[in-house]
Structure formats: C-alpha cells, structure tokens
Amino acid sequence: MQEQRNIADPTVHAAGQLLVEAVRHAADLNMIRADEALLLDPQRLQQFLETATAGRVGRVRVAGTLDRRLVCIERQDGQWTLADLSGHPHRTRTWPGWATGRIDVEDADSWLSSARLDDQAVYRLSRPVVLLAALYHPENFPLPRFPLGISDVARAARTTLMGTVSMADMQLGLTLPDLVQLVAQQQPDILGVSATFGQHDLMTELLDAAYAMLPPPLVIAGGSLTARNESLLLDRYPALLIARGGGELTVQDLLAHWHGDMPLHDVHGIGYNGASRGEGTLTIGHRRRTPKPVSREHGDFLPELDLLPSTFEHHGVAQLEASRGCTNFCSFCPRGHKGQWAGGTPDDFRWMLNEMGAVFDRYPEISRTLYLVDEEFIGRGPDAVPRALEMADLLHGARFQWETSCRIDQVTHPDKGFAWHAERAGMWRGLLERGLRRCLFGVESGVDSILRRFNKETVGEQNALAIRTLSALGVPTRYTYIAFDHLMTLQELEATYAYQGRTDLLLRPLPGVPVEEIVNGVRDPEWVQAHAAGRAFHTGISYMLVSMECLIGAAYTKQVQKAGLAGEVRPSMGRQDARFADWRIGVCSRWAQLWVDRNFALDYTLKSLEKILDGQPRHRVRGARVVLKDAAYTVLGGMIAAAEQAPADPVPGQDLVLEQRIRTLLDEEFGVLGDRMAKAVTDVAGVLPADSARVLASEHLRWSQTRQWRSINASDPCGT
Ligand code: B12
Ligand code: SF4
C-alpha cells in the first residue's frame, strides 16, 4: 500500500501550488493556479494542463490516486517532469512492478524531478481507457448518493498507474441514451458497469449497445445485482466478465491482464465463460470462477472523489465506509458478495476526511453529514471500542456529523457481564458526543423462533434490553423489522404484533444518569416503568409492515425452496418469488405491501425532509411520520384478527373472503388516516421553509387523491 500523507502535513492543501511549480519546471511557464476542484479529476486536470502548456511541452499524463496524484509532462528536451502533488518524495511511492526499468526518476528524494520514460511507460500511463458507469432509476429513488462502488474501483485502478479512468453516474443527470452515447464517443478499452437491485433493464440496454460496437470493449459488470444474477448475464453475454465481490483487486488484475501481464484465469474474483482447455475461443457452457480476494488484500477501501462535487450539485449525500463486510451470516442476507468483516484503520481516514471536508467547504448549504454505509460499524475484537471511538474522534475532528449501522449485539450480549455492558453504554455516549447523528439496527424480530430462523444470533429479550439502553442513552436510532416471512406461523405473527406494541422498550432519554445505573435499570421492571417514554415500540421502527425478500443465494431462500414454496426467479431484482407456508399470512403480506406502496411516496417525502431539517421542524416532520406508523400498526392488528377468523387449511373461496375483509379494513383505515394526515401536514407546513412546504403540500395532495391500491417496485428497508 502507498504511504499516506499526514493530515498535519502543510503540503496537503498546497497541491495547486505544487502544480504551478511543476509547470514552471517543465515549461518555464508561470501558470495561473488551477481550480482546486480540478485536482479531484485527473482527466480534467490533464486537459487543463494540455491547454495551459500548449505548444511549450509534448505529451501530458496525469495518473495515480487523489492522495498521490502524479503529473507527468514531456519536456522539449525529450525528458519528462514528474511531480507528485502530495509533496512527498517519489521514492516513498509504491511504484507498480511494471514501472521498473521503464520509469527512471532522477531525483527520487524530491516530489519534483526530471525522469526518463520509455515508450512502453507512456503507453501504460495512457491505456487502457477505462470508463466506469453506475446505473440508476431516478423514478424509484430521487435522492442521489455518492457512488462509492465505482469510486472505490476507480481508486484501485489508479494505484496501478495504468490507463485513464473516468466515471459516469446516472444519478447525476445522465440518461441511459446519454450513457450509450458516451460509450460510443469515448470507445473505452474497458467498460465497467455497476448495478444494484432493480437495474437489470438498464444493464441489458447498455450491454446490448456496448456489444454492438466494433470492436466491443472488454466489459466487466459488478455490484449487488450482478452478484445475484451472474449466470443470467453470462448466458446472454458470452464475453462478459462478472466481478463477484469487492472490485478493487479485480480491476487491478484486469488492467494487468489487458497489458498481457496475466492470464484471465488469474484475475481475482470474476465469473466468466471460459474456453475449454486447449480451445482458443470463448465457449458458452464452460463457466469459470476465480478465487475472490480476501478483504483488504488490495489495500484500503476508499474512493476517488471525482463525482463528489456533482453529487452535491444534485442535492445528494456523501457516503463512505469505515469497515466492510459483516460479523454475522443472517439467513436472508447473502454474504458471498459482501464478505466477512474487515475494519478500516483510522489512519486510512485522516487524509480522506480532510479531502471530503474540503469539498464540503465549497458547498456550505449542504449539511456536513457523512453516511457511513458500513454493514457493521463497530466490528469484533478486543480493540472494537477504542477503534470505534477513534474513528468517531476523527470524524468529529473533521467537523462531520455522521450516521451508520451496526448489530444490536454491540449494545447488549447475553454472554457478557456488567463491565462489558457498562463499557458499551459508555461507548455509545462517547459516539454521540463525537457527532453520531443516528444509527440503524437491524432488529428484524423480537420473537425467538423467528430470530433463529433468520439466524440473527440474537434473542428477543436481548433486543428489548438493547432498545431500552439505546433510548435511555439518547442514541437516535432506526430499527428495521421484518413483519412477515414466508415460513412463519400465525402464532409467530401474533407474537410479532405483540412485540411491536410493547410500551416497555422505548425509554425517555436520561442524559444525566450514569451508564452503570442504566445498565442495571433496563433489567429492572420497576425502573423501566418509571422511565418509559409512553410510546409503543412500533413508533421507532423505520418501515412498518415489511415482508421478507428471498434474495438469490440466501440461506433463507434455500429454506423456502426446500419447503416447496419457491416460485419464479426474478433476476432483475436479484430475488425469487415465494408463497407463504400459511396462506392467510400470504394475504396479509400482500395487502400490507399495498398499504406500504400507497403511502411510500408521502413517507419518503417526509423522510427526505427529516434528513435536511433540524430542531422543531424536524420534530414535527417526525410526528407526521408517526401518524403513518400508528396507522400501519392498526392495520397489522386488524389483518391478524381477520386472518384468525379464516380456516388454517385453504378452503376454496375463503381466500377471496379474507381478501375482501382485509380490503375493506384498509379502505376504512385509509379514510381515518386521511383526516389525521391532513391535520399533521397542516401542523408541519406551518414550521417548514416555503419550498419544503410546497413539496410536502403537493405530495400530500397527490397522496390524498390516489384512489387505488397499486403495487410499486420500490422499498427502502436498507434504512440508509
Ligand atoms: C446505499 C444502499 C442502498 C441504496 C442504493 C441507492 C444508491 N443510489 O446508492 C438504497 C436505499 C436504494 C438501497 C436499496 C436496497 N438495498 Co441496499 N444498500 C445500500 C448500502 C447501505 C450501501 C451501498 C454501497 O455504497 N456500498 C459500498 C460500495 C463500495 O459497495 P458496492 O456498491 O457493493 O461496490 C463494491 C462491489 O460491489 C464491487 N463493484 C460494484 N460495482 C462495480 C463495478 C465494477 C466494474 C467492478 C469491477 C466492481 C464493482 O466493487 C465495489 C468495491 O468493492 C449497502 C450496504 C453496503 N455496505 O454495501 C446496502 C445493500 C447493498 N442493500 C441491500 C439490500 C438487500 C437492498 C434492498 C434489496 C433492500 C430491500 N429489500 O428492498 C433495496 C433494493 C431496493 C430496490 N427495490 O431496488 C443489501 C444487499 C444484500 C446482499 N448481501 O447482497 C446490502 C448489502 C445491505 C445489507 N447488508 O442488507 N440500498
Ligand atoms: S443482515 Fe445485517 S447483521 Fe445480518 S449478515 Fe447482513 S449485514 Fe450482517
């Protein structure tokens, strides 16, 4: 891994000045200082330098990662000027193996030096031309998020100093026809496509266009969706490569492969249609998979920031990972793609937070919040607590608020004693003091038999203690909860309803109370009663009435298949349809989804407003969302009561009776909700800024005028 710059190093912010010096060294020219944003994007920087030095120098190349940008300018005397914009001496760079004997730096003790580059070196700095594209359906998720997947892959590619890497993200105003046109214009040697759930249609349209080109680029597809529908894609596109896990080492290997340094079967983490031994051409039917890299084998998992300014210009949010993978194997969460937990080291983050902070500084209207999309922020091991606190210190020191996710067993654990719990409670307070704005916990159930089926490795009582502890500590939380699953019994659904209705879980925040008292108190019914918030647990659940999704490759999906309940595979969504073991729960789940879908856009609008507001307006918006949650809980109770009256064994015609009963129930409840919501929206509108009030009013109008129960294909229980 490359030596990182030190945050305290005065040269960190001086890259622009170093660039001026580099141009003076190469062309004896006093160039105006480049806009700092250019330093984020090597391609634009290269174009800027070519224009600024036109006629006075030969070729210009910009390579390397954001923390070690390498500017190469060919001088008129045939030598090159090499400038490392980090200000660190060239000898401290981890030069790729291919550079040995091809790049000869005269003064390796300086950041700025003359050098001899042979033709092969110049070729390697220029090719392959790599275009990384991220797909997106704006109609489903209006809020853009900084595209970490392609940005991480770009960083890994740039460490090799091979080729040029540019990125295109459909979240940032690019339509699919625009993207197809970009590919046609740019004619990349390698096209990398990143796709997540629901983007299969976009993927095939883009791949059809790419493979229609003559010659077609080498195409590699990665991301959560392709990990699920690998074989479908390989059937349709014989030459396609699928990145089956973290794409960092894969892309580095692929660049080496493109230059003939390694055979395809040595490229880590890909699935492809290989030729049989002795055959020279691609033959369908010889599916190959190469070993996946172990976590962090490639180095860190940090992004390039080319697209961060544009993300902000499109009112998007900044994302980063402080760890990767998870410590558990829940049965519904396929792990093959995301892998085992590996924590980033705080040292990796110093300079990155500094760079991100500098971009935030240019967009003062954007809330200085980082979304750490970790699956499990805290992780395991004896240093878990100090590491988490150190990470938080860094974030706080860089003036960020932040949100993240982790498992509930980071708060309470049945195998651990008082001291462990007190340390953890102290840690949560410490994280709050260091800018933690909210943390998501995937509770998923409070019923032990369901938790066992989900392989959550938690129990209902543990969840209860954790919810009490977190609320007493004042940690803003989001809890996810899977209300319906295909294998559940009606008794389990009843127990689910009871758990969600418990009023002894959410406690009042107790800022002055010592953590030791809280740890003991949450286990003492009298203490709990004295400090209860007086709200049912369901008011703290992010998305009510959620049903299990059987993701392709998940252990739960295999259980469903074994029970003979599996239906059609939907590769475009990365999942498989399934029936419910108890038909009555199936009817409830379907109508619950219709309820969710009918309220989705209004709830999403409220949620988005909540994200950008503070103080009283945020509080009122929250209140309006609770009105929706209360109604959902009433609906759940009504549906269960209706299901209880239907026979357990399907009797012809009974399904229609139950359907009708539930439909009537939902219609009635929606009528009641209409009045409550109108009042809540008026309440909220009074404290909202004018443009937000307009958005809410128009969404509320649309919602109140919708007359149908219709399903849409968008849900957001990822909770991010
Ligand atoms: C943000 C997010 C979302 C956003 C996505 C919107 C957006 N514009 O980004 C929203 C909220 C919409 C969302 C929705 C869903 N999500 Co989501 N989401 C995430 C989250 C939190 C972060 C994604 C991310 O940026 N990851 C970090 C980057 C670096 O990882 P990456 O994208 O996978 O990229 C790496 C590799 O995939 C690969 N790669 C990716 N692209 C490419 C391209 C090339 C060319 C190459 C070589 C490699 C490559 O290399 C990258 C670097 O290693 C992840 C959790 C996580 N930490 O991944 C969950 C996660 C991906 N989501 C998940 C799920 C289940 C969903 C939903 C299906 C949930 C649901 N039941 O509805 C929905 C889908 C909704 C729908 N109907 O379409 C699961 C997937 C389960 C699994 N194990 O595969 C995850 C892992 C969370 C979890 N543990 O449960 N999600
Ligand atoms: S659901 Fe959450 S806790 Fe379970 S394995 Fe997936 S990321 Fe880990």
PDB file of C-alpha atoms and ligand atoms in Angstrom, residues 132 136 141 145 148-149 152-153 171 192-194 197-198 220 222-224 228 243 245-248 319 321 324 333-335 337-338 373-375 549 551 573 713-718 720, ligand 1:
ATOM      1  CA  LEU A 132     -16.829   3.130 -15.082  1.00  0.00           C
ATOM      2  CA  TYR A 136     -29.847   4.375 -11.666  1.00  0.00           C
ATOM      3  CA  PHE A 141     -35.028   6.780  -5.537  1.00  0.00           C
ATOM      4  CA  ARG A 145     -25.875   9.087  -3.076  1.00  0.00           C
ATOM      5  CA  LEU A 148     -18.966   4.541  -3.709  1.00  0.00           C
ATOM      6  CA  GLY A 149     -18.849   1.339  -5.778  1.00  0.00           C
ATOM      7  CA  ASP A 152     -13.605   2.700  -4.949  1.00  0.00           C
ATOM      8  CA  VAL A 153     -12.896   0.717  -8.097  1.00  0.00           C
ATOM      9  CA  GLN A 171     -27.765   9.681 -10.644  1.00  0.00           C
ATOM     10  CA  GLY A 192     -17.066  -1.277 -16.096  1.00  0.00           C
ATOM     11  CA  VAL A 193     -20.730  -1.222 -15.133  1.00  0.00           C
ATOM     12  CA  SER A 194     -22.068  -1.132 -11.595  1.00  0.00           C
ATOM     13  CA  PHE A 197     -31.222  -4.111  -7.373  1.00  0.00           C
ATOM     14  CA  GLY A 198     -33.858  -3.144  -9.929  1.00  0.00           C
ATOM     15  CA  ILE A 220     -16.947  -6.111 -16.631  1.00  0.00           C
ATOM     16  CA  GLY A 222     -20.194  -5.613 -10.718  1.00  0.00           C
ATOM     17  CA  GLY A 223     -22.348  -4.591  -7.759  1.00  0.00           C
ATOM     18  CA  SER A 224     -25.069  -6.138  -5.608  1.00  0.00           C
ATOM     19  CA  ARG A 228     -27.150 -12.264  -7.670  1.00  0.00           C
ATOM     20  CA  ALA A 243     -16.963  -9.032 -10.632  1.00  0.00           C
ATOM     21  CA  GLY A 245     -17.112  -9.400  -4.778  1.00  0.00           C
ATOM     22  CA  GLY A 246     -15.199  -6.249  -3.863  1.00  0.00           C
ATOM     23  CA  GLY A 247     -13.942  -4.980  -7.217  1.00  0.00           C
ATOM     24  CA  GLU A 248     -10.647  -3.401  -6.156  1.00  0.00           C
ATOM     25  CA  GLN A 319     -21.118   8.201   1.674  1.00  0.00           C
ATOM     26  CA  GLU A 321     -17.202   3.029   4.506  1.00  0.00           C
ATOM     27  CA  ARG A 324     -16.502  -3.617   5.069  1.00  0.00           C
ATOM     28  CA  CYS A 333     -28.591 -11.799   3.723  1.00  0.00           C
ATOM     29  CA  PRO A 334     -26.373 -13.475   1.120  1.00  0.00           C
ATOM     30  CA  ARG A 335     -22.793 -12.930   2.238  1.00  0.00           C
ATOM     31  CA  HIS A 337     -20.700 -10.732  -2.282  1.00  0.00           C
ATOM     32  CA  LYS A 338     -20.079  -8.506   0.755  1.00  0.00           C
ATOM     33  CA  VAL A 373     -22.688   2.700   4.832  1.00  0.00           C
ATOM     34  CA  ASP A 374     -20.958   0.008   6.872  1.00  0.00           C
ATOM     35  CA  GLU A 375     -22.945  -3.131   7.428  1.00  0.00           C
ATOM     36  CA  GLU A 549     -37.492 -10.746   0.304  1.00  0.00           C
ATOM     37  CA  LEU A 551     -32.685 -12.865  -2.281  1.00  0.00           C
ATOM     38  CA  MET A 573     -34.496  -7.822  -8.739  1.00  0.00           C
ATOM     39  CA  ASN A 713     -41.434  -1.586  -7.039  1.00  0.00           C
ATOM     40  CA  ALA A 714     -39.598   0.497  -4.517  1.00  0.00           C
ATOM     41  CA  SER A 715     -38.826  -0.009  -0.907  1.00  0.00           C
ATOM     42  CA  ASP A 716     -36.045   1.266   1.213  1.00  0.00           C
ATOM     43  CA  PRO A 717     -35.629  -1.018   4.188  1.00  0.00           C
ATOM     44  CA  CYS A 718     -31.880  -0.721   3.795  1.00  0.00           C
ATOM     45  CA  THR A 720     -29.892   4.350   4.695  1.00  0.00           C
TER      46      THR A 720
HETATM   47  C1  B12 B   1     -26.928   2.717  -0.298  1.00  0.00           C
HETATM   48  C2  B12 B   1     -27.608   1.368  -0.290  1.00  0.00           C
HETATM   49  C3  B12 B   1     -28.853   1.271  -0.874  1.00  0.00           C
HETATM   50  C4  B12 B   1     -29.494   2.435  -1.590  1.00  0.00           C
HETATM   51  C5  B12 B   1     -28.977   2.450  -3.042  1.00  0.00           C
HETATM   52  C6  B12 B   1     -29.202   3.778  -3.725  1.00  0.00           C
HETATM   53  C7  B12 B   1     -27.943   4.408  -4.263  1.00  0.00           C
HETATM   54  N1  B12 B   1     -28.172   5.372  -5.059  1.00  0.00           N
HETATM   55  O1  B12 B   1     -26.836   4.060  -3.933  1.00  0.00           O
HETATM   56  C8  B12 B   1     -30.994   2.075  -1.444  1.00  0.00           C
HETATM   57  C9  B12 B   1     -31.501   2.690  -0.164  1.00  0.00           C
HETATM   58  C10 B12 B   1     -31.900   2.489  -2.574  1.00  0.00           C
HETATM   59  C11 B12 B   1     -30.889   0.553  -1.276  1.00  0.00           C
HETATM   60  C12 B12 B   1     -31.931  -0.276  -1.508  1.00  0.00           C
HETATM   61  C13 B12 B   1     -31.874  -1.649  -1.316  1.00  0.00           C
HETATM   62  N2  B12 B   1     -30.853  -2.358  -0.809  1.00  0.00           N
HETATM   63 CO1  B12 B   1     -29.189  -1.565  -0.344  1.00  0.00          CO
HETATM   64  N3  B12 B   1     -27.617  -0.922   0.314  1.00  0.00           N
HETATM   65  C14 B12 B   1     -27.012   0.232   0.308  1.00  0.00           C
HETATM   66  C15 B12 B   1     -25.716   0.176   1.111  1.00  0.00           C
HETATM   67  C16 B12 B   1     -26.027   0.698   2.509  1.00  0.00           C
HETATM   68  C17 B12 B   1     -24.520   0.919   0.586  1.00  0.00           C
HETATM   69  C18 B12 B   1     -24.143   0.596  -0.871  1.00  0.00           C
HETATM   70  C19 B12 B   1     -22.705   0.982  -1.061  1.00  0.00           C
HETATM   71  O2  B12 B   1     -22.429   2.092  -1.472  1.00  0.00           O
HETATM   72  N4  B12 B   1     -21.781   0.109  -0.677  1.00  0.00           N
HETATM   73  C20 B12 B   1     -20.364   0.360  -0.703  1.00  0.00           C
HETATM   74  C21 B12 B   1     -19.792   0.003  -2.072  1.00  0.00           C
HETATM   75  C22 B12 B   1     -18.295   0.223  -2.085  1.00  0.00           C
HETATM   76  O3  B12 B   1     -20.063  -1.362  -2.269  1.00  0.00           O
HETATM   77  P1  B12 B   1     -20.637  -1.891  -3.650  1.00  0.00           P
HETATM   78  O4  B12 B   1     -21.560  -0.914  -4.253  1.00  0.00           O
HETATM   79  O5  B12 B   1     -21.146  -3.256  -3.419  1.00  0.00           O
HETATM   80  O6  B12 B   1     -19.364  -1.936  -4.598  1.00  0.00           O
HETATM   81  C23 B12 B   1     -18.321  -2.874  -4.463  1.00  0.00           C
HETATM   82  C24 B12 B   1     -18.564  -4.184  -5.195  1.00  0.00           C
HETATM   83  O7  B12 B   1     -19.924  -4.493  -5.361  1.00  0.00           O
HETATM   84  C25 B12 B   1     -17.862  -4.045  -6.484  1.00  0.00           C
HETATM   85  N5  B12 B   1     -18.469  -3.315  -7.586  1.00  0.00           N
HETATM   86  C26 B12 B   1     -19.551  -2.537  -7.615  1.00  0.00           C
HETATM   87  N6  B12 B   1     -19.712  -2.020  -8.838  1.00  0.00           N
HETATM   88  C27 B12 B   1     -18.700  -2.462  -9.600  1.00  0.00           C
HETATM   89  C28 B12 B   1     -18.379  -2.241 -10.929  1.00  0.00           C
HETATM   90  C29 B12 B   1     -17.238  -2.835 -11.449  1.00  0.00           C
HETATM   91  C30 B12 B   1     -16.887  -2.557 -12.853  1.00  0.00           C
HETATM   92  C31 B12 B   1     -16.432  -3.679 -10.660  1.00  0.00           C
HETATM   93  C32 B12 B   1     -15.215  -4.303 -11.225  1.00  0.00           C
HETATM   94  C33 B12 B   1     -16.751  -3.918  -9.335  1.00  0.00           C
HETATM   95  C34 B12 B   1     -17.886  -3.304  -8.823  1.00  0.00           C
HETATM   96  O8  B12 B   1     -16.726  -3.307  -6.107  1.00  0.00           O
HETATM   97  C35 B12 B   1     -17.128  -2.289  -5.178  1.00  0.00           C
HETATM   98  C36 B12 B   1     -15.965  -2.003  -4.271  1.00  0.00           C
HETATM   99  O9  B12 B   1     -15.569  -3.146  -3.572  1.00  0.00           O
HETATM  100  C37 B12 B   1     -25.424  -1.364   1.106  1.00  0.00           C
HETATM  101  C38 B12 B   1     -24.569  -1.843   2.273  1.00  0.00           C
HETATM  102  C39 B12 B   1     -23.132  -1.913   1.847  1.00  0.00           C
HETATM  103  N7  B12 B   1     -22.256  -1.564   2.741  1.00  0.00           N
HETATM  104  O10 B12 B   1     -22.788  -2.261   0.721  1.00  0.00           O
HETATM  105  C40 B12 B   1     -26.820  -1.931   1.081  1.00  0.00           C
HETATM  106  C41 B12 B   1     -27.083  -3.301   0.427  1.00  0.00           C
HETATM  107  C42 B12 B   1     -26.332  -3.397  -0.865  1.00  0.00           C
HETATM  108  N8  B12 B   1     -28.510  -3.259   0.139  1.00  0.00           N
HETATM  109  C43 B12 B   1     -29.056  -4.385   0.302  1.00  0.00           C
HETATM  110  C44 B12 B   1     -30.425  -4.633   0.019  1.00  0.00           C
HETATM  111  C45 B12 B   1     -30.961  -6.022   0.366  1.00  0.00           C
HETATM  112  C46 B12 B   1     -31.230  -3.656  -0.566  1.00  0.00           C
HETATM  113  C47 B12 B   1     -32.694  -3.836  -0.965  1.00  0.00           C
HETATM  114  C48 B12 B   1     -32.929  -5.006  -1.899  1.00  0.00           C
HETATM  115  C49 B12 B   1     -33.495  -3.932   0.305  1.00  0.00           C
HETATM  116  C50 B12 B   1     -34.943  -4.270   0.048  1.00  0.00           C
HETATM  117  N9  B12 B   1     -35.295  -5.452   0.491  1.00  0.00           N
HETATM  118  O11 B12 B   1     -35.673  -3.506  -0.508  1.00  0.00           O
HETATM  119  C51 B12 B   1     -33.045  -2.494  -1.626  1.00  0.00           C
HETATM  120  C52 B12 B   1     -33.277  -2.584  -3.120  1.00  0.00           C
HETATM  121  C53 B12 B   1     -34.420  -1.670  -3.426  1.00  0.00           C
HETATM  122  C54 B12 B   1     -34.976  -1.821  -4.787  1.00  0.00           C
HETATM  123  N10 B12 B   1     -36.236  -2.145  -4.836  1.00  0.00           N
HETATM  124  O12 B12 B   1     -34.286  -1.618  -5.744  1.00  0.00           O
HETATM  125  C55 B12 B   1     -28.103  -5.424   0.832  1.00  0.00           C
HETATM  126  C56 B12 B   1     -27.717  -6.463  -0.215  1.00  0.00           C
HETATM  127  C57 B12 B   1     -27.706  -7.839   0.408  1.00  0.00           C
HETATM  128  C58 B12 B   1     -26.520  -8.606  -0.041  1.00  0.00           C
HETATM  129  N11 B12 B   1     -25.847  -9.143   0.929  1.00  0.00           N
HETATM  130  O13 B12 B   1     -26.238  -8.679  -1.185  1.00  0.00           O
HETATM  131  C59 B12 B   1     -26.943  -4.585   1.347  1.00  0.00           C
HETATM  132  C60 B12 B   1     -25.573  -5.250   1.244  1.00  0.00           C
HETATM  133  C61 B12 B   1     -27.271  -4.229   2.818  1.00  0.00           C
HETATM  134  C62 B12 B   1     -27.418  -5.422   3.699  1.00  0.00           C
HETATM  135  N12 B12 B   1     -26.390  -5.940   4.318  1.00  0.00           N
HETATM  136  O14 B12 B   1     -28.527  -5.912   3.850  1.00  0.00           O
HETATM  137  N13 B12 B   1     -29.678   0.192  -0.875  1.00  0.00           N
END
